[in-house]
Tab-separated table of C-alpha atoms (C1' of nucleotides) in Angstrom:
chain	number	residue	atom	x	y	z
A	162	MET	CA	-0.102	0.179	0.339
A	163	PRO	CA	2.585	2.862	0.820
A	164	GLU	CA	4.634	4.217	-1.451
A	165	LEU	CA	7.705	6.744	-1.155
A	166	PRO	CA	4.846	9.516	-0.207
A	167	GLU	CA	3.309	7.561	2.197
A	168	VAL	CA	6.623	6.469	3.851
A	169	GLU	CA	7.790	9.939	3.808
A	170	THR	CA	4.648	11.051	5.456
A	171	VAL	CA	4.949	9.062	8.431
A	172	ARG	CA	8.785	8.851	9.028
A	173	ARG	CA	8.380	12.990	9.236
A	174	ASP	CA	5.412	12.542	11.377
A	175	LEU	CA	7.245	10.302	13.826
A	176	ALA	CA	10.319	11.588	13.777
A	177	PRO	CA	10.240	14.590	16.207
A	178	LEU	CA	8.115	12.200	18.137
A	179	VAL	CA	10.606	9.147	18.967
A	180	ALA	CA	13.680	11.455	18.574
A	181	GLY	CA	15.807	10.903	21.577
A	182	ARG	CA	13.289	8.298	22.956
A	183	ARG	CA	14.436	5.527	25.327
A	184	ILE	CA	12.489	2.028	24.513
A	185	GLU	CA	11.057	0.777	27.482
A	186	ALA	CA	9.557	-2.513	26.156
A	187	VAL	CA	8.811	-4.082	23.345
A	188	GLU	CA	5.802	-6.485	22.317
A	189	VAL	CA	5.097	-8.921	19.770
A	190	ASP	CA	2.257	-10.994	18.655
A	191	PRO	CA	4.024	-14.537	18.688
A	192	ALA	CA	1.995	-15.579	15.621
A	193	SER	CA	2.718	-12.440	13.870
A	194	ALA	CA	6.687	-12.968	14.780
A	195	PRO	CA	7.929	-15.449	11.986
A	196	LEU	CA	6.548	-13.132	9.077
A	197	LEU	CA	7.692	-9.880	10.768
A	198	LEU	CA	11.045	-10.447	12.508
A	199	GLY	CA	12.147	-13.354	9.911
A	200	ASN	CA	14.700	-15.757	11.814
A	201	THR	CA	14.880	-13.063	15.073
A	202	GLY	CA	13.292	-14.909	17.525
A	203	ILE	CA	10.823	-12.402	19.968
A	204	ASP	CA	13.140	-12.731	23.363
A	205	ALA	CA	16.148	-11.506	21.097
A	206	PHE	CA	14.816	-9.091	19.377
A	207	ARG	CA	13.254	-7.723	22.614
A	208	ALA	CA	16.963	-8.017	24.437
A	209	ALA	CA	18.524	-6.025	21.110
A	210	LEU	CA	15.760	-3.205	21.590
A	211	VAL	CA	15.145	-2.604	25.271
A	212	GLY	CA	17.149	0.518	26.686
A	213	ARG	CA	17.782	2.209	23.405
A	214	ARG	CA	17.435	5.055	22.601
A	215	PHE	CA	16.213	6.807	19.042
A	216	LEU	CA	18.401	9.224	17.270
A	217	GLY	CA	16.349	9.908	14.131
A	218	ILE	CA	14.316	7.776	11.436
A	219	GLY	CA	15.322	8.201	8.134
A	220	ARG	CA	14.155	6.556	4.755
A	221	ARG	CA	15.816	5.100	1.884
A	222	GLY	CA	12.784	4.076	-0.994
A	223	LYS	CA	9.940	2.375	0.672
A	224	TYR	CA	12.111	1.444	3.673
A	225	LEU	CA	11.500	3.531	7.392
A	226	LEU	CA	15.361	3.412	9.100
A	227	PHE	CA	14.516	4.148	12.792
A	228	GLU	CA	18.487	4.974	14.256
A	229	LEU	CA	19.270	3.884	17.259
A	230	ASP	CA	21.983	5.082	19.878
A	231	ASP	CA	23.923	1.700	19.678
A	232	GLY	CA	24.887	2.388	16.040
A	233	ASN	CA	22.137	-0.438	14.804
A	234	THR	CA	18.919	0.719	12.584
A	235	LEU	CA	15.589	-1.004	13.058
A	236	VAL	CA	14.267	-1.152	9.004
A	237	ALA	CA	10.531	-1.210	8.785
A	238	HIS	CA	8.922	-1.937	5.517
A	239	LEU	CA	4.655	-1.785	5.298
A	240	ARG	CA	4.427	-3.627	2.397
A	241	MET	CA	0.876	-3.839	1.959
A	242	THR	CA	-1.379	-2.990	5.261
A	243	GLY	CA	1.505	-1.943	7.437
A	244	ARG	CA	0.798	0.604	9.740
A	245	LEU	CA	2.786	2.631	12.319
A	246	VAL	CA	1.275	5.121	14.757
A	247	TRP	CA	2.081	7.403	18.107
A	248	ARG	CA	-0.386	6.526	20.859
A	249	ARG	CA	-0.355	6.845	24.579
A	250	HIS	CA	0.106	3.845	26.679
A	251	ALA	CA	-3.529	4.232	27.726
A	252	ALA	CA	-4.741	4.212	24.364
A	253	PRO	CA	-6.792	0.559	23.098
A	254	PRO	CA	-5.191	-1.441	20.798
A	255	GLU	CA	-5.111	-0.699	16.647
A	256	PRO	CA	-7.002	-3.034	14.595
A	257	TYR	CA	-4.829	-5.465	13.563
A	258	GLN	CA	-1.973	-4.377	15.923
A	259	ARG	CA	0.876	-6.858	16.003
A	260	ALA	CA	3.228	-5.084	17.658
A	261	MET	CA	4.725	-2.250	19.695
A	262	LEU	CA	7.104	-0.286	21.460
A	263	GLU	CA	7.081	1.370	24.134
A	264	LEU	CA	8.635	4.658	24.952
A	265	ASP	CA	9.707	6.563	28.058
A	266	ASP	CA	7.127	9.329	27.591
A	267	GLY	CA	4.436	7.665	28.242
A	268	HIS	CA	3.504	6.458	24.487
A	269	ASP	CA	4.226	3.677	21.900
A	270	LEU	CA	5.114	3.143	18.607
A	271	ARG	CA	2.235	0.572	17.633
A	272	TRP	CA	2.567	-1.254	14.220
A	273	SER	CA	-0.422	-3.323	12.866
A	274	ASP	CA	-0.614	-5.016	9.635
A	275	LEU	CA	-3.784	-6.680	8.357
A	276	ARG	CA	-1.843	-8.757	5.759
A	277	LYS	CA	1.264	-9.567	7.461
A	278	PHE	CA	3.680	-8.794	4.783
A	279	GLY	CA	5.273	-5.749	6.723
A	280	THR	CA	9.060	-6.914	8.047
A	281	TRP	CA	11.560	-4.940	10.828
A	282	ARG	CA	14.684	-5.623	10.769
A	283	LEU	CA	17.501	-4.918	13.413
A	284	VAL	CA	20.688	-4.698	11.501
A	285	ALA	CA	24.194	-2.770	11.696
A	286	ASP	CA	24.169	-1.231	8.141
A	287	PRO	CA	20.457	-0.537	6.520
A	288	ASN	CA	21.951	-1.725	3.282
A	289	ASP	CA	21.748	-5.036	4.165
A	290	ALA	CA	18.134	-5.137	4.702
A	291	VAL	CA	17.269	-2.576	1.903
A	292	GLY	CA	18.459	-4.772	-1.292
A	293	LYS	CA	19.628	-3.339	-4.557
A	294	LEU	CA	17.535	0.138	-4.581
A	295	GLY	CA	17.901	2.503	-7.724
A	296	PRO	CA	18.227	6.376	-6.736
A	297	GLU	CA	16.050	8.643	-4.633
A	298	PRO	CA	13.660	10.316	-7.463
A	299	VAL	CA	13.057	12.808	-5.279
A	300	ASP	CA	17.069	13.874	-4.803
A	301	ASP	CA	19.437	15.208	-7.146
A	302	GLY	CA	20.487	11.514	-7.424
A	303	PHE	CA	17.988	11.034	-10.074
A	304	THR	CA	18.843	12.552	-13.161
A	305	LEU	CA	17.628	12.671	-17.008
A	306	PRO	CA	20.846	10.942	-18.178
A	307	GLY	CA	20.581	8.083	-15.323
A	308	PHE	CA	17.004	7.424	-16.090
A	309	ARG	CA	17.270	6.997	-19.675
A	310	THR	CA	20.451	4.761	-19.125
A	311	ALA	CA	17.699	2.289	-16.682
A	312	LEU	CA	15.198	2.398	-19.859
A	313	LYS	CA	17.743	1.766	-22.446
A	314	GLY	CA	16.969	-1.330	-24.341
A	315	ARG	CA	14.691	-2.790	-22.000
A	316	SER	CA	11.703	-4.478	-23.549
A	317	ALA	CA	9.412	-4.297	-20.593
A	318	PRO	CA	6.750	-2.108	-20.460
A	319	ILE	CA	7.685	0.731	-18.973
A	320	LYS	CA	4.938	0.608	-16.524
A	321	SER	CA	6.950	-2.632	-14.887
A	322	VAL	CA	10.512	-0.663	-15.211
A	323	LEU	CA	8.656	1.800	-12.998
A	324	LEU	CA	8.037	-0.400	-10.415
A	325	ASP	CA	11.248	-2.137	-10.247
A	326	GLN	CA	12.591	-0.784	-6.872
A	327	ARG	CA	16.327	-1.082	-8.662
A	328	ARG	CA	16.213	1.501	-11.233
A	329	VAL	CA	14.217	3.987	-9.259
A	330	ALA	CA	13.143	3.670	-5.339
A	331	GLY	CA	10.084	3.978	-3.988
A	332	ILE	CA	7.571	4.361	-6.825
A	333	GLY	CA	4.529	2.224	-6.783
A	334	ASN	CA	1.256	0.942	-8.373
A	335	ILE	CA	-0.832	4.785	-7.795
A	336	TYR	CA	2.312	6.998	-8.651
A	337	ALA	CA	3.512	4.859	-11.529
A	338	ASP	CA	0.181	5.218	-13.344
A	339	GLU	CA	-0.145	8.783	-12.375
A	340	ALA	CA	3.499	9.523	-13.825
A	341	LEU	CA	2.816	8.161	-16.823
A	342	TYR	CA	-0.643	9.586	-17.217
A	343	GLU	CA	1.341	13.157	-16.406
A	344	ALA	CA	4.056	12.160	-19.033
A	345	ARG	CA	1.353	11.107	-21.796
A	346	ILE	CA	2.878	7.589	-22.275
A	347	ALA	CA	1.193	4.048	-22.351
A	348	PRO	CA	2.085	2.009	-19.445
A	349	SER	CA	2.706	-0.948	-21.763
A	350	THR	CA	5.003	1.012	-24.293
A	351	ALA	CA	8.507	-1.009	-24.230
A	352	ALA	CA	10.326	1.155	-22.168
A	353	GLY	CA	13.506	1.076	-24.645
A	354	GLN	CA	11.597	2.734	-27.106
A	355	ILE	CA	10.764	5.613	-25.322
A	356	GLY	CA	12.384	8.822	-27.017
A	357	PRO	CA	14.734	11.259	-25.102
A	358	ALA	CA	11.387	13.842	-25.284
A	359	SER	CA	9.044	11.111	-23.800
A	360	ALA	CA	11.977	10.188	-21.294
A	361	LYS	CA	12.352	13.665	-20.008
A	362	ARG	CA	8.773	13.996	-19.736
A	363	LEU	CA	8.826	10.971	-17.553
A	364	HIS	CA	11.721	12.009	-15.285
A	365	ALA	CA	9.696	15.414	-14.591
A	366	ALA	CA	6.609	13.694	-13.889
A	367	VAL	CA	8.149	10.813	-11.803
A	368	ARG	CA	9.346	14.011	-9.883
A	369	SER	CA	6.403	16.030	-9.804
A	370	VAL	CA	3.522	13.378	-8.896
A	371	LEU	CA	5.770	12.349	-6.011
A	372	GLU	CA	6.341	15.646	-4.382
A	373	ARG	CA	2.602	16.459	-4.806
A	374	GLY	CA	1.749	13.599	-3.011
A	375	ILE	CA	4.046	14.280	-0.039
A	376	ALA	CA	2.712	17.624	-0.279
A	377	ASN	CA	-0.872	16.068	0.129
A	378	ARG	CA	0.423	13.751	2.799
A	379	GLY	CA	-0.060	10.681	0.699
A	380	ALA	CA	-3.379	8.637	-0.553
A	381	SER	CA	-5.201	6.314	1.608
A	382	PHE	CA	-7.427	4.165	-0.613
A	383	LYS	CA	-8.063	1.823	2.162
A	384	ASP	CA	-5.696	0.823	4.548
A	385	TYR	CA	-3.138	3.382	4.868
A	386	VAL	CA	-2.702	6.507	7.404
A	387	ASP	CA	-0.129	8.609	8.712
A	388	GLY	CA	1.426	8.532	11.936
A	389	ALA	CA	-1.382	10.145	13.812
A	390	GLY	CA	-3.954	7.439	12.502
A	391	GLN	CA	-4.874	10.038	10.143
A	392	GLN	CA	-6.034	9.531	6.652
A	393	GLY	CA	-3.984	11.399	3.505
A	394	HIS	CA	-5.435	13.520	0.816
A	395	GLN	CA	-3.611	12.421	-2.257
A	396	GLN	CA	-6.272	10.115	-3.500
A	397	MET	CA	-8.901	13.020	-4.125
A	398	PHE	CA	-6.692	14.056	-6.863
A	399	VAL	CA	-5.540	11.019	-8.868
A	400	GLN	CA	-6.547	11.510	-12.578
A	401	VAL	CA	-6.368	7.792	-13.545
A	402	PHE	CA	-5.619	5.510	-10.338
A	403	ARG	CA	-8.663	3.291	-10.203
A	404	ARG	CA	-10.714	5.823	-12.076
A	405	THR	CA	-11.465	2.725	-14.589
A	406	GLY	CA	-14.681	3.641	-16.894
A	407	LYS	CA	-14.788	7.257	-15.512
A	408	PRO	CA	-13.931	10.307	-18.031
A	409	CYS	CA	-10.005	11.522	-18.338
A	410	TYR	CA	-10.538	14.997	-16.914
A	411	ALA	CA	-8.430	16.079	-20.292
A	412	CYS	CA	-10.125	14.701	-22.989
A	413	GLY	CA	-13.161	13.051	-21.510
A	414	SER	CA	-12.211	9.644	-22.661
A	415	MET	CA	-13.228	6.845	-20.458
A	416	ILE	CA	-10.256	5.525	-18.004
A	417	GLU	CA	-9.249	2.238	-18.959
A	418	ARG	CA	-7.871	-1.035	-16.364
A	419	VAL	CA	-5.468	-3.543	-17.957
A	420	VAL	CA	-3.298	-6.026	-16.071
A	421	ILE	CA	1.037	-5.539	-16.725
A	422	GLY	CA	3.068	-7.559	-14.856
A	423	GLY	CA	0.192	-8.792	-12.543
A	424	ARG	CA	-0.584	-5.274	-11.350
A	425	SER	CA	-3.639	-3.272	-12.402
A	426	THR	CA	-3.007	-0.173	-14.539
A	427	HIS	CA	-5.039	2.588	-15.285
A	428	PHE	CA	-4.839	5.123	-18.208
A	429	CYS	CA	-6.500	7.111	-20.980
A	430	PRO	CA	-6.364	5.316	-24.300
A	431	ARG	CA	-6.581	8.613	-25.875
A	432	CYS	CA	-4.013	10.887	-23.902
A	433	GLN	CA	-1.528	8.291	-23.275
A	434	ARG	CA	0.306	6.736	-26.741
A	435	THR	CA	3.322	4.692	-27.331
A	436	PRO	CA	5.809	7.381	-28.459
A	437	ARG	CA	7.555	6.630	-31.453
A	438	ARG	CA	11.556	7.360	-31.678
A	439	ARG	CA	11.632	9.966	-34.218
A	440	PRO	CA	11.921	7.693	-37.949
A	441	ALA	CA	15.084	6.918	-39.240
A	442	ARG	CA	15.101	9.136	-42.201
A	443	ALA	CA	15.688	7.612	-45.807
A	444	ARG	CA	19.354	8.599	-46.699
B	56	DC	C1'	10.918	-12.291	-18.562
B	57	DG	C1'	5.846	-13.604	-16.493
B	58	DT	C1'	3.558	-15.820	-12.963
B	59	DT	C1'	2.980	-17.769	-7.840
B	60	DA	C1'	2.711	-16.954	-3.306
B	61	DC	C1'	3.247	-14.926	1.388
B	62	DC	C1'	-2.103	-13.289	4.465
B	63	DT	C1'	-6.717	-11.459	5.296
B	64	DG	C1'	-10.686	-9.250	4.687
B	65	DA	C1'	-13.897	-6.236	1.192
B	66	DA	C1'	-16.656	-6.062	-2.728
B	67	DA	C1'	-18.186	-7.601	-6.747
C	21	DT	C1'	-18.064	-17.760	-4.449
C	22	DT	C1'	-14.456	-15.591	-7.044
C	23	DT	C1'	-11.831	-11.252	-7.499
C	24	DC	C1'	-9.039	-7.691	-5.981
C	25	DA	C1'	-5.548	-5.219	-3.134
C	26	DG	C1'	-0.556	1.006	-2.355
C	27	DG	C1'	4.901	-4.874	-1.953
C	28	DT	C1'	8.164	-7.843	-3.047
C	29	DA	C1'	10.669	-12.508	-2.663
C	30	DA	C1'	11.275	-16.773	-5.413
C	31	DC	C1'	9.467	-19.551	-8.800
C	32	DG	C1'	9.844	-21.466	-14.124
DNA sequence: CGTTACCTGAAA
DNA sequence: TTTCAGGTAACG
């Protein structure tokens, strides 16, 4: 569920609340622990965290990086339905609450996750937990030449390449569809077939849809909430995502839905066309 | 490369 | 009853 803008919103909400706080206690639902913690047992996990203080929270792609005062990092991924919210000790459990960290100021960091796909990993080097991630798209490291190299020679549909975290970090299904709409590119277009002008539009569109998503505190279509448990607003401003059968705001054509790489994909068949490289001129 | 599995629930 | 779901790892 949460993509870069949603994860960044949670990070910004929680960072000032946890910075400097000490972890007093750790609770993990035993039934959820194997998927959440992987090979680490609950006792070992608790022993490693209790008494530690948070320094701050970073983010890489869709991962949250909770920096601890012993140099280790708690790397969290919300996957589809994970939530991290800040609550008073006395507050009732969240729906589908699976774990919590009790802090020294009367509050808890509550983890809930209906589908249990989310992960927590305690590591010395966050790079060990995030895999091979491409550049941060809302950052100077995301350059047009680098983006063009990522597309070059690839026969996969551009939609799939945008979702490939090794190419660009943090884009998910909502913002992939929205960026392709903004760049006026059909999602089925082979990535390698995208010419310089289209690549430039898409590069700019990726940045702008993500920045708008952050400005609107993320998109809450179903499960996503921010660090205070509140919904985001970006779902009210999407152009194509889950607008199947509704009119395109630009041309009035019906938005269509197809499946690409196993993911629902929404686009305007009139506004979004397959860009053609400039055909080679005769002689 | 595309498909399947992980898990639970809501909606069609 | 069947399909679908803001993600990703592991398949073939």
